[in-house]
GROMACS .gro file of C-alpha atoms in nm:
model
  513
    1MET     CA    1  16.375  10.488   7.040
    2SER     CA    2  16.602  10.550   7.390
    3GLU     CA    3  16.982  10.371   7.396
    4ALA     CA    4  16.951  10.051   7.539
    5ARG     CA    5  17.066   9.940   7.851
    6PRO     CA    6  17.264   9.653   7.898
    7ILE     CA    7  17.229   9.344   8.153
    8ARG     CA    8  17.535   9.329   8.345
    9ARG     CA    9  17.383   9.193   8.654
   10ALA     CA   10  17.032   9.020   8.692
   11LEU     CA   11  16.851   8.945   9.012
   12LEU     CA   12  16.628   8.593   8.933
   13ALA     CA   13  16.385   8.484   9.216
   14VAL     CA   14  16.069   8.299   9.068
   15TYR     CA   15  15.813   8.088   9.206
   16ASP     CA   16  15.684   8.018   8.838
   17LYS     CA   17  16.017   7.828   8.738
   18THR     CA   18  15.883   7.780   8.329
   19GLY     CA   19  16.191   7.861   8.105
   20VAL     CA   20  16.353   8.019   8.384
   21ALA     CA   21  16.663   7.838   8.369
   22GLU     CA   22  16.679   7.885   7.974
   23PHE     CA   23  16.612   8.284   8.023
   24ALA     CA   24  16.894   8.272   8.298
   25ARG     CA   25  17.143   8.072   8.047
   26ALA     CA   26  17.086   8.282   7.723
   27LEU     CA   27  17.163   8.614   7.977
   28ALA     CA   28  17.486   8.475   8.105
   29ASP     CA   29  17.612   8.347   7.753
   30GLN     CA   30  17.588   8.735   7.710
   31GLY     CA   31  17.814   8.847   7.973
   32ALA     CA   32  17.529   8.905   8.275
   33VAL     CA   33  17.609   8.747   8.619
   34ILE     CA   34  17.310   8.568   8.763
   35VAL     CA   35  17.208   8.619   9.166
   36SER     CA   36  16.951   8.405   9.229
   37SER     CA   37  16.789   8.267   9.588
   38GLY     CA   38  16.635   7.966   9.701
   39GLY     CA   39  16.478   7.710   9.487
   40THR     CA   40  16.571   7.908   9.175
   41ALA     CA   41  16.898   7.929   9.241
   42ARG     CA   42  16.898   7.548   9.322
   43ALA     CA   43  16.687   7.495   8.978
   44LEU     CA   44  16.950   7.732   8.798
   45ALA     CA   45  17.257   7.542   8.934
   46SER     CA   46  17.073   7.216   8.824
   47ALA     CA   47  17.065   7.296   8.533
   48GLY     CA   48  17.435   7.393   8.472
   49VAL     CA   49  17.372   7.766   8.515
   50PRO     CA   50  17.642   7.929   8.633
   51VAL     CA   51  17.456   8.182   8.988
   52THR     CA   52  17.557   8.334   9.231
   53PRO     CA   53  17.330   8.260   9.541
   54VAL     CA   54  17.192   8.561   9.762
   55GLU     CA   55  17.371   8.452  10.082
   56GLU     CA   56  17.720   8.519   9.904
   57VAL     CA   57  17.577   8.843   9.824
   58THR     CA   58  17.451   8.940  10.136
   59GLY     CA   59  17.661   8.736  10.365
   60SER     CA   60  17.335   8.630  10.578
   61PRO     CA   61  17.176   8.289  10.556
   62GLU     CA   62  16.762   8.244  10.462
   63MET     CA   63  16.601   8.279  10.789
   64LEU     CA   64  16.231   8.194  10.913
   65GLY     CA   65  16.176   7.907  10.716
   66GLY     CA   66  16.288   8.097  10.414
   67ARG     CA   67  16.091   8.440  10.514
   68VAL     CA   68  16.384   8.620  10.508
   69LYS     CA   69  16.645   8.574  10.200
   70THR     CA   70  16.640   8.886   9.960
   71LEU     CA   71  16.541   9.151  10.251
   72HIS     CA   72  16.866   9.322  10.271
   73PRO     CA   73  17.042   9.630  10.179
   74LYS     CA   74  17.272   9.444   9.964
   75ILE     CA   75  16.993   9.315   9.754
   76HIS     CA   76  16.769   9.635   9.784
   77GLY     CA   77  17.050   9.889   9.728
   78GLY     CA   78  17.155   9.688   9.447
   79ILE     CA   79  16.769   9.768   9.304
   80LEU     CA   80  16.699  10.088   9.407
   81ALA     CA   81  16.984  10.260   9.288
   82ASP     CA   82  16.955  10.527   9.040
   83GLN     CA   83  17.223  10.470   8.824
   84ARG     CA   84  17.202  10.818   8.642
   85ASP     CA   85  17.254  10.959   9.000
   86ALA     CA   86  17.612  10.994   9.066
   87GLY     CA   87  17.529  11.018   9.436
   88HIS     CA   88  17.357  10.682   9.437
   89VAL     CA   89  17.610  10.547   9.260
   90ALA     CA   90  17.912  10.675   9.514
   91GLU     CA   91  17.677  10.555   9.775
   92ILE     CA   92  17.651  10.211   9.644
   93GLU     CA   93  18.013  10.240   9.580
   94GLU     CA   94  18.117  10.317   9.912
   95GLN     CA   95  17.925  10.054  10.087
   96GLY     CA   96  18.030   9.767   9.891
   97ILE     CA   97  17.714   9.718   9.688
   98GLU     CA   98  17.687   9.594   9.296
   99PRO     CA   99  17.371   9.732   9.116
  100PHE     CA  100  17.130   9.523   8.939
  101ASP     CA  101  17.006   9.564   8.571
  102LEU     CA  102  16.729   9.328   8.592
  103VAL     CA  103  16.469   9.131   8.831
  104ALA     CA  104  16.285   8.814   8.739
  105CYS     CA  105  16.068   8.806   9.009
  106ASN     CA  106  15.708   8.608   9.061
  107LEU     CA  107  15.512   8.558   9.368
  108TYR     CA  108  15.405   8.287   9.579
  109PRO     CA  109  15.068   8.143   9.467
  110PHE     CA  110  14.884   8.277   9.703
  111ARG     CA  111  14.510   8.251   9.471
  112GLU     CA  112  14.578   7.918   9.348
  113THR     CA  113  14.620   7.816   9.744
  114VAL     CA  114  14.280   8.012   9.832
  115ALA     CA  115  14.099   7.829   9.562
  116THR     CA  116  14.246   7.474   9.675
  117GLY     CA  117  14.048   7.541  10.006
  118ALA     CA  118  14.345   7.538  10.235
  119ASP     CA  119  14.344   7.613  10.568
  120PHE     CA  120  14.426   7.992  10.713
  121ASP     CA  121  14.769   7.895  10.835
  122THR     CA  122  14.835   7.738  10.506
  123VAL     CA  123  14.683   8.055  10.311
  124ILE     CA  124  14.892   8.272  10.543
  125GLU     CA  125  15.229   8.096  10.443
  126ASN     CA  126  15.168   8.159  10.102
  127ILE     CA  127  15.159   8.571  10.129
  128ASP     CA  128  15.487   8.680   9.960
  129ILE     CA  129  15.682   8.967  10.102
  130GLY     CA  130  15.989   8.938   9.931
  131GLY     CA  131  15.872   8.950   9.587
  132PRO     CA  132  15.626   9.222   9.631
  133ALA     CA  133  15.918   9.409   9.761
  134MET     CA  134  16.158   9.340   9.441
  135VAL     CA  135  15.898   9.382   9.226
  136ARG     CA  136  15.794   9.730   9.341
  137ALA     CA  137  16.170   9.852   9.375
  138ALA     CA  138  16.249   9.729   9.045
  139ALA     CA  139  15.972   9.921   8.906
  140LYS     CA  140  16.019  10.245   9.071
  141ASN     CA  141  16.371  10.245   8.962
  142HIS     CA  142  16.274  10.148   8.599
  143ALA     CA  143  16.498  10.393   8.447
  144SER     CA  144  16.782  10.161   8.575
  145VAL     CA  145  16.627   9.858   8.631
  146ALA     CA  146  16.430   9.597   8.392
  147VAL     CA  147  16.159   9.407   8.585
  148VAL     CA  148  16.016   9.090   8.479
  149VAL     CA  149  15.741   8.970   8.628
  150ASP     CA  150  15.557   8.705   8.319
  151PRO     CA  151  15.791   8.463   8.181
  152SER     CA  152  15.622   8.464   7.874
  153ASP     CA  153  15.789   8.781   7.802
  154TYR     CA  154  16.119   8.626   7.816
  155ALA     CA  155  16.183   8.526   7.468
  156ASP     CA  156  16.086   8.928   7.341
  157LEU     CA  157  16.318   9.054   7.567
  158LEU     CA  158  16.637   8.826   7.522
  159ALA     CA  159  16.539   8.882   7.117
  160GLU     CA  160  16.559   9.256   7.219
  161ILE     CA  161  16.886   9.235   7.422
  162SER     CA  162  17.041   9.059   7.154
  163ALA     CA  163  16.952   9.304   6.880
  164GLU     CA  164  17.000   9.619   7.092
  165GLY     CA  165  17.247   9.531   7.343
  166GLY     CA  166  17.042   9.569   7.599
  167LEU     CA  167  16.672   9.716   7.705
  168THR     CA  168  16.534  10.067   7.578
  169ASP     CA  169  16.351  10.289   7.826
  170GLU     CA  170  16.026  10.218   7.660
  171ARG     CA  171  16.061   9.901   7.723
  172ARG     CA  172  16.148   9.889   8.091
  173ARG     CA  173  15.856  10.161   8.163
  174GLY     CA  174  15.622   9.883   7.996
  175LEU     CA  175  15.756   9.618   8.208
  176ALA     CA  176  15.740   9.840   8.493
  177ALA     CA  177  15.361   9.893   8.483
  178LYS     CA  178  15.303   9.549   8.403
  179ALA     CA  179  15.525   9.455   8.718
  180TYR     CA  180  15.262   9.722   8.945
  181ALA     CA  181  14.960   9.537   8.797
  182HIS     CA  182  15.098   9.233   8.894
  183THR     CA  183  15.166   9.350   9.263
  184ALA     CA  184  14.816   9.532   9.264
  185ALA     CA  185  14.615   9.212   9.181
  186TYR     CA  186  14.808   9.037   9.419
  187ASP     CA  187  14.714   9.268   9.689
  188ALA     CA  188  14.364   9.270   9.619
  189ALA     CA  189  14.338   8.907   9.609
  190ILE     CA  190  14.501   8.921   9.966
  191ALA     CA  191  14.269   9.214  10.094
  192SER     CA  192  13.990   9.080   9.939
  193TRP     CA  193  14.048   8.725  10.107
  194PHE     CA  194  14.131   8.873  10.479
  195ALA     CA  195  13.770   9.077  10.436
  196GLU     CA  196  13.599   8.786  10.415
  197GLN     CA  197  13.805   8.606  10.696
  198THR     CA  198  13.710   8.881  10.929
  199GLY     CA  199  13.393   9.060  10.778
  200GLY     CA  200  13.163   8.821  11.001
  201GLU     CA  201  12.778   8.778  10.841
  202GLY     CA  202  12.689   9.016  10.526
  203MET     CA  203  12.917   9.173  10.256
  204PRO     CA  204  13.288   9.207  10.282
  205SER     CA  205  13.409   9.530  10.395
  206TYR     CA  206  13.623   9.553  10.119
  207VAL     CA  207  13.612   9.395   9.765
  208GLY     CA  208  13.942   9.424   9.516
  209LEU     CA  209  13.929   9.409   9.174
  210ALA     CA  210  14.206   9.360   8.934
  211PHE     CA  211  14.110   9.257   8.552
  212GLU     CA  212  14.394   9.218   8.308
  213LYS     CA  213  14.338   9.342   7.916
  214LEU     CA  214  14.290   9.039   7.680
  215GLU     CA  215  14.242   9.271   7.371
  216ASP     CA  216  14.050   9.614   7.268
  217LEU     CA  217  13.707   9.554   7.134
  218ARG     CA  218  13.631   9.733   6.827
  219TYR     CA  219  13.420   9.987   6.973
  220GLY     CA  220  13.196   9.945   7.306
  221GLU     CA  221  12.810   9.974   7.353
  222ASN     CA  222  12.781  10.241   7.091
  223PRO     CA  223  13.092  10.338   6.789
  224HIS     CA  224  13.191  10.656   6.977
  225GLN     CA  225  13.267  10.439   7.309
  226HIS     CA  226  13.622  10.292   7.359
  227ALA     CA  227  13.612   9.908   7.502
  228ALA     CA  228  13.827   9.646   7.588
  229ILE     CA  229  13.755   9.267   7.721
  230TYR     CA  230  13.976   9.171   8.008
  231ARG     CA  231  14.056   8.861   8.239
  232ASP     CA  232  13.998   8.837   8.612
  233ALA     CA  233  14.423   8.845   8.729
  234ALA     CA  234  14.314   8.566   8.922
  235GLY     CA  235  14.155   8.346   8.690
  236SER     CA  236  14.166   8.193   8.350
  237GLY     CA  237  13.952   8.440   8.180
  238PRO     CA  238  13.589   8.542   8.079
  239PHE     CA  239  13.364   8.192   8.072
  240GLY     CA  240  13.658   7.977   8.212
  241GLY     CA  241  13.863   8.047   7.916
  242ALA     CA  242  13.639   8.161   7.625
  243GLU     CA  243  13.733   8.034   7.296
  244VAL     CA  244  13.622   8.188   6.989
  245LEU     CA  245  13.680   7.928   6.756
  246GLN     CA  246  13.579   8.110   6.374
  247GLY     CA  247  13.380   8.398   6.294
  248LYS     CA  248  13.441   8.810   6.322
  249ALA     CA  249  13.581   8.936   6.608
  250MET     CA  250  13.331   8.972   6.885
  251SER     CA  251  13.195   9.275   7.005
  252PHE     CA  252  13.100   9.435   7.344
  253ASN     CA  253  12.755   9.385   7.311
  254ASN     CA  254  12.817   9.031   7.174
  255TRP     CA  255  12.982   8.962   7.482
  256LEU     CA  256  12.695   9.092   7.708
  257ASP     CA  257  12.465   8.877   7.527
  258VAL     CA  258  12.651   8.552   7.562
  259ASP     CA  259  12.648   8.623   7.947
  260ALA     CA  260  12.297   8.669   7.934
  261ALA     CA  261  12.235   8.380   7.742
  262TYR     CA  262  12.531   8.131   7.881
  263SER     CA  263  12.429   8.193   8.239
  264LEU     CA  264  12.064   8.098   8.192
  265VAL     CA  265  12.099   7.782   7.967
  266ALA     CA  266  12.346   7.641   8.232
  267GLU     CA  267  12.058   7.637   8.490
  268LEU     CA  268  11.818   7.431   8.245
  269PRO     CA  269  11.815   7.077   8.222
  270GLU     CA  270  11.982   6.897   7.915
  271PRO     CA  271  11.920   6.965   7.657
  272ALA     CA  272  11.858   7.327   7.633
  273CYS     CA  273  11.876   7.633   7.462
  274VAL     CA  274  11.834   7.995   7.485
  275ILE     CA  275  11.852   8.254   7.216
  276VAL     CA  276  11.911   8.614   7.348
  277LYS     CA  277  11.853   8.927   7.174
  278HIS     CA  278  11.938   9.279   7.342
  279ASN     CA  279  12.047   9.104   7.677
  280ASN     CA  280  11.699   8.946   7.699
  281PRO     CA  281  11.615   8.610   7.630
  282CYS     CA  282  11.374   8.592   7.315
  283GLY     CA  283  11.329   8.211   7.297
  284VAL     CA  284  11.414   7.927   7.541
  285ALA     CA  285  11.318   7.571   7.573
  286VAL     CA  286  11.431   7.231   7.692
  287GLY     CA  287  11.373   6.983   7.405
  288ASP     CA  288  11.401   6.555   7.318
  289SER     CA  289  11.765   6.672   7.142
  290LEU     CA  290  11.964   7.012   7.108
  291ALA     CA  291  11.813   7.001   6.755
  292ASP     CA  292  11.450   6.977   6.904
  293ALA     CA  293  11.526   7.265   7.206
  294TYR     CA  294  11.673   7.519   6.946
  295ARG     CA  295  11.378   7.483   6.710
  296LYS     CA  296  11.128   7.527   7.019
  297ALA     CA  297  11.337   7.840   7.155
  298PHE     CA  298  11.386   7.923   6.793
  299ASP     CA  299  10.933   7.895   6.719
  300CYS     CA  300  10.894   8.200   7.050
  301ASP     CA  301  10.998   8.419   6.878
  302THR     CA  302  11.098   8.407   6.521
  303VAL     CA  303  11.139   8.769   6.433
  304SER     CA  304  11.339   8.869   6.715
  305ALA     CA  305  11.571   8.578   6.701
  306PHE     CA  306  11.685   8.691   6.377
  307GLY     CA  307  12.068   8.802   6.454
  308GLY     CA  308  12.102   8.672   6.831
  309ILE     CA  309  12.314   8.441   7.026
  310VAL     CA  310  12.220   8.108   7.082
  311ALA     CA  311  12.375   7.903   7.393
  312PHE     CA  312  12.370   7.557   7.420
  313ASN     CA  313  12.409   7.332   7.756
  314GLN     CA  314  12.570   7.052   7.554
  315PRO     CA  315  12.817   6.981   7.282
  316VAL     CA  316  12.667   7.072   6.981
  317ASP     CA  317  12.636   6.806   6.707
  318THR     CA  318  12.532   6.800   6.315
  319PRO     CA  319  12.130   6.793   6.332
  320THR     CA  320  12.178   7.094   6.592
  321ALA     CA  321  12.399   7.269   6.311
  322GLU     CA  322  12.174   7.205   6.047
  323ALA     CA  323  11.860   7.312   6.226
  324MET     CA  324  12.011   7.652   6.241
  325ALA     CA  325  12.118   7.663   5.898
  326ASP     CA  326  11.917   7.936   5.732
  327ILE     CA  327  11.897   8.151   6.034
  328PHE     CA  328  12.123   8.445   6.058
  329THR     CA  329  12.293   8.427   6.385
  330GLU     CA  330  12.555   8.651   6.546
  331VAL     CA  331  12.727   8.416   6.815
  332VAL     CA  332  12.650   8.077   6.900
  333VAL     CA  333  12.811   7.944   7.222
  334ALA     CA  334  12.806   7.597   7.380
  335PRO     CA  335  13.058   7.373   7.629
  336ALA     CA  336  13.191   7.188   7.309
  337TYR     CA  337  13.119   7.133   6.909
  338THR     CA  338  13.127   6.799   6.681
  339GLU     CA  339  13.347   6.799   6.428
  340HIS     CA  340  13.119   6.749   6.185
  341ALA     CA  341  12.915   7.061   6.350
  342GLN     CA  342  13.214   7.327   6.327
  343GLU     CA  343  13.257   7.172   5.958
  344ALA     CA  344  12.894   7.283   5.929
  345PHE     CA  345  12.948   7.603   6.062
  346GLY     CA  346  13.249   7.670   5.879
  347THR     CA  347  13.053   7.752   5.580
  348ARG     CA  348  12.905   8.080   5.790
  349GLU     CA  349  13.201   8.324   5.777
  350ASN     CA  350  13.016   8.571   5.958
  351LEU     CA  351  12.896   8.376   6.236
  352ARG     CA  352  13.124   8.355   6.524
  353VAL     CA  353  13.090   8.032   6.714
  354VAL     CA  354  13.247   8.031   7.067
  355ARG     CA  355  13.352   7.741   7.305
  356ALA     CA  356  13.338   7.785   7.697
  357PRO     CA  357  13.312   7.576   8.003
  358LEU     CA  358  12.956   7.609   8.135
  359PRO     CA  359  12.958   7.939   8.375
  360VAL     CA  360  12.917   7.822   8.746
  361GLY     CA  361  12.625   8.047   8.953
  362GLY     CA  362  12.729   8.216   9.220
  363GLY     CA  363  12.999   8.488   9.354
  364GLN     CA  364  12.918   8.860   9.369
  365ASP     CA  365  12.795   9.099   9.119
  366VAL     CA  366  12.921   9.382   9.088
  367ARG     CA  367  12.807   9.694   8.907
  368GLY     CA  368  12.983  10.016   8.892
  369LEU     CA  369  12.861  10.366   9.022
  370PRO     CA  370  13.023  10.744   8.956
  371GLY     CA  371  13.285  10.724   9.221
  372GLY     CA  372  13.214  10.404   9.371
  373ALA     CA  373  13.028  10.056   9.329
  374LEU     CA  374  12.691   9.840   9.408
  375VAL     CA  375  12.816   9.478   9.541
  376GLN     CA  376  12.551   9.185   9.577
  377ASP     CA  377  12.559   8.851   9.607
  378SER     CA  378  12.465   8.715   9.243
  379ASP     CA  379  12.113   8.594   9.181
  380VAL     CA  380  12.069   8.200   9.196
  381VAL     CA  381  11.741   8.052   9.190
  382VAL     CA  382  11.763   7.791   9.452
  383GLU     CA  383  11.418   7.718   9.518
  384ARG     CA  384  11.228   7.372   9.430
  385ARG     CA  385  10.875   7.308   9.395
  386GLY     CA  386  10.879   7.204   9.739
  387ASP     CA  387  10.964   7.542   9.867
  388PHE     CA  388  10.636   7.701   9.680
  389GLU     CA  389  10.319   7.712   9.817
  390VAL     CA  390   9.967   7.635   9.607
  391VAL     CA  391   9.752   7.939   9.718
  392SER     CA  392   9.484   7.854   9.494
  393GLU     CA  393   9.178   7.580   9.558
  394ARG     CA  394   9.290   7.401   9.192
  395GLN     CA  395   9.624   7.218   9.225
  396PRO     CA  396   9.838   7.282   8.904
  397THR     CA  397   9.831   6.944   8.699
  398GLU     CA  398  10.174   6.781   8.664
  399ASP     CA  399  10.213   6.902   8.310
  400GLU     CA  400  10.128   7.267   8.474
  401TRP     CA  401  10.412   7.214   8.714
  402CYS     CA  402  10.650   7.127   8.464
  403ASP     CA  403  10.592   7.446   8.283
  404LEU     CA  404  10.546   7.645   8.603
  405LEU     CA  405  10.905   7.546   8.733
  406PHE     CA  406  11.052   7.600   8.413
  407ALA     CA  407  10.886   7.974   8.297
  408TRP     CA  408  10.970   8.070   8.701
  409ARG     CA  409  11.371   7.961   8.609
  410VAL     CA  410  11.369   8.181   8.293
  411ALA     CA  411  11.135   8.498   8.447
  412ALA     CA  412  11.463   8.534   8.666
  413ARG     CA  413  11.724   8.587   8.347
  414VAL     CA  414  11.484   8.838   8.198
  415LYS     CA  415  11.470   9.214   8.246
  416SER     CA  416  11.196   9.337   8.502
  417ASN     CA  417  10.921   9.404   8.448
  418THR     CA  418  10.895   9.038   8.374
  419ILE     CA  419  10.614   8.820   8.231
  420VAL     CA  420  10.649   8.501   8.090
  421PHE     CA  421  10.484   8.275   7.909
  422ALA     CA  422  10.551   7.870   7.894
  423LYS     CA  423  10.421   7.557   7.719
  424GLY     CA  424  10.577   7.242   7.653
  425ASN     CA  425  10.932   7.305   7.845
  426ALA     CA  426  10.942   7.606   7.606
  427THR     CA  427  10.903   8.008   7.640
  428VAL     CA  428  10.593   8.125   7.400
  429GLY     CA  429  10.561   8.456   7.478
  430VAL     CA  430  10.787   8.697   7.667
  431GLY     CA  431  10.727   9.069   7.788
  432ALA     CA  432  11.073   9.185   7.926
  433GLY     CA  433  11.187   9.522   8.101
  434GLN     CA  434  10.874   9.742   8.096
  435MET     CA  435  10.778  10.026   8.321
  436SER     CA  436  10.424   9.858   8.454
  437ARG     CA  437  10.394   9.474   8.467
  438VAL     CA  438  10.050   9.515   8.269
  439ASP     CA  439  10.253   9.628   7.945
  440SER     CA  440  10.462   9.322   7.997
  441ALA     CA  441  10.179   9.086   8.000
  442TRP     CA  442  10.046   9.266   7.697
  443ILE     CA  443  10.365   9.219   7.498
  444ALA     CA  444  10.360   8.846   7.605
  445VAL     CA  445  10.017   8.793   7.466
  446ARG     CA  446  10.117   8.967   7.156
  447LYS     CA  447  10.417   8.758   7.105
  448ALA     CA  448  10.269   8.411   7.226
  449GLY     CA  449   9.929   8.450   6.998
  450GLU     CA  450   9.752   8.142   6.978
  451ARG     CA  451  10.011   7.983   7.166
  452ALA     CA  452   9.896   8.189   7.515
  453LYS     CA  453   9.589   7.906   7.551
  454GLY     CA  454   9.713   7.627   7.765
  455ALA     CA  455  10.047   7.796   7.862
  456VAL     CA  456  10.133   7.912   8.219
  457MET     CA  457  10.265   8.271   8.319
  458ALA     CA  458  10.526   8.309   8.565
  459SER     CA  459  10.647   8.707   8.711
  460ASP     CA  460  10.944   8.809   8.851
  461ALA     CA  461  10.788   8.986   9.143
  462PHE     CA  462  10.427   9.065   9.261
  463PHE     CA  463  10.116   9.178   9.074
  464PRO     CA  464  10.050   9.530   9.211
  465PHE     CA  465   9.712   9.486   9.098
  466PRO     CA  466   9.498   9.195   8.903
  467ASP     CA  467   9.514   9.347   8.592
  468ALA     CA  468   9.814   9.152   8.437
  469VAL     CA  469   9.636   8.820   8.556
  470GLU     CA  470   9.318   8.920   8.372
  471VAL     CA  471   9.507   9.005   8.056
  472GLY     CA  472   9.701   8.674   8.089
  473ALA     CA  473   9.344   8.462   8.157
  474GLU     CA  474   9.191   8.652   7.841
  475ALA     CA  475   9.446   8.491   7.614
  476GLY     CA  476   9.397   8.134   7.759
  477VAL     CA  477   9.671   8.108   8.053
  478THR     CA  478   9.582   7.828   8.282
  479ALA     CA  479   9.826   7.886   8.587
  480ILE     CA  480  10.019   8.132   8.767
  481ILE     CA  481  10.344   8.171   8.948
  482HIS     CA  482  10.458   8.493   9.145
  483PRO     CA  483  10.638   8.557   9.447
  484GLY     CA  484  10.366   8.726   9.637
  485GLY     CA  485  10.363   8.987   9.898
  486SER     CA  486  10.145   9.239   9.745
  487MET     CA  487   9.915   9.397   9.942
  488ARG     CA  488   9.657   9.318   9.681
  489ASP     CA  489   9.740   8.949   9.668
  490GLU     CA  490   9.389   8.836   9.787
  491ASP     CA  491   9.256   9.049   9.466
  492VAL     CA  492   9.486   8.870   9.265
  493LEU     CA  493   9.386   8.551   9.405
  494LYS     CA  494   9.045   8.613   9.366
  495VAL     CA  495   9.068   8.715   8.963
  496ALA     CA  496   9.275   8.419   8.882
  497GLU     CA  497   9.042   8.190   9.074
  498GLY     CA  498   8.760   8.324   8.876
  499HIS     CA  499   8.906   8.230   8.551
  500GLY     CA  500   8.993   7.858   8.713
  501MET     CA  501   9.379   7.921   8.734
  502ALA     CA  502   9.614   7.752   8.967
  503VAL     CA  503   9.818   8.001   9.158
  504VAL     CA  504  10.150   7.903   9.317
  505VAL     CA  505  10.308   8.146   9.561
  506THR     CA  506  10.738   8.110   9.574
  507GLY     CA  507  10.813   8.351   9.862
  508ARG     CA  508  11.116   8.488   9.670
  509ARG     CA  509  11.110   8.753   9.341
  510HIS     CA  510  11.375   8.763   9.131
  511PHE     CA  511  11.468   9.135   8.996
  512ARG     CA  512  11.705   9.155   8.697
  513HIS     CA  513  11.749   9.534   8.679
   0.00000   0.00000   0.00000
């Protein structure tokens, strides 16, 4: 452990004033001189903390509506002087500049302002200039200066200063790393916003991503892989602030499967249930109640549902918790739980119970590549019944229409190649992720068994050949929905009509790779 460096002079200039008066008072009580600017100085003075305004140090008033306050040699010279360097010390003494030992600074709320839908000029005014300059300067000179960007660090720092007489080099280096992450995320948000404003049609010219680690995970997809979960630096965390209410720590694969299950159930009518295994839905249903939806989803594939992730789009009640009682489940995720449902789940110590707001579709889908990334708009099912074309002579019945629309939405969330059989607003067979569409159809038939009779079939992309349609027809499927666009669409239609099937073409595919 390195020798602690005392805090004799501190510069405080924060937008988020949470705890800053208490922090400043404690530093002052331990002998530190407090220098501050603008609203922070006024807040400290109002709280009775002895404070020296920045303008008294610089000899210059705030300018340009507050745009220029700390951009001055007597501030930045005091931050950047390496106090280990005799030449630096002599130079600032000659210039009448006093060094700082601590800088506490956080930035104008740029991301929050954008989120409010503010106009262009208002957003521009919330781009901080002096703040990032001070933070980066202090972080660079962390050998001499501690930089604090997070109010939640105040208490720990005060405890260390009290116990050690100052802050160690290890502590200052850690604070510097956090500070650079803070400004990097801030700049990435600004760059992304500007790219959106100036990019015109299509994808933005720049996509800035900044994530802050929440916690390490035991391992990644496999035990030999390191992994952690991060939150978007501009947001409240994965799934809008998911909370793990009980159970073992979530794994990397658990979180992936929660995403697959929760993103689909959020798109379904209430009450709905989705059961996911290995990132694919193995059971999906809309029911008369949440418990009914669960039973219907479970019945689709009782083998695969074992050890699955279960998602609901309504608060989980006692009957639903009781319906799940005898089935081993890895994770259940929902927007809320009744008290009695939580008590019922509480008897199952290995069950992870996650509460999170229902996800909202849209945004960008970013996938890493070696040395780069692929970025696309997230795939959202926006088409409705009125957008579709019935190409067969027979029109679907109303019951078939209901199941076709349901199956189409589910198929968009199953790995390609995809065939989904549905009946009664529930999946009865799912064929996922096969290299040929006919193989997916065979798997769906095997999963559905006798339940395929009277079911409908959805395909996420066109049928390259009529073979998968033949498989569905022989199993008893009565109606088909698919995007169309194959050179053999007429052959597919001819086979389907030969079996009395209704055929609906959507004009849009939903691959999921």
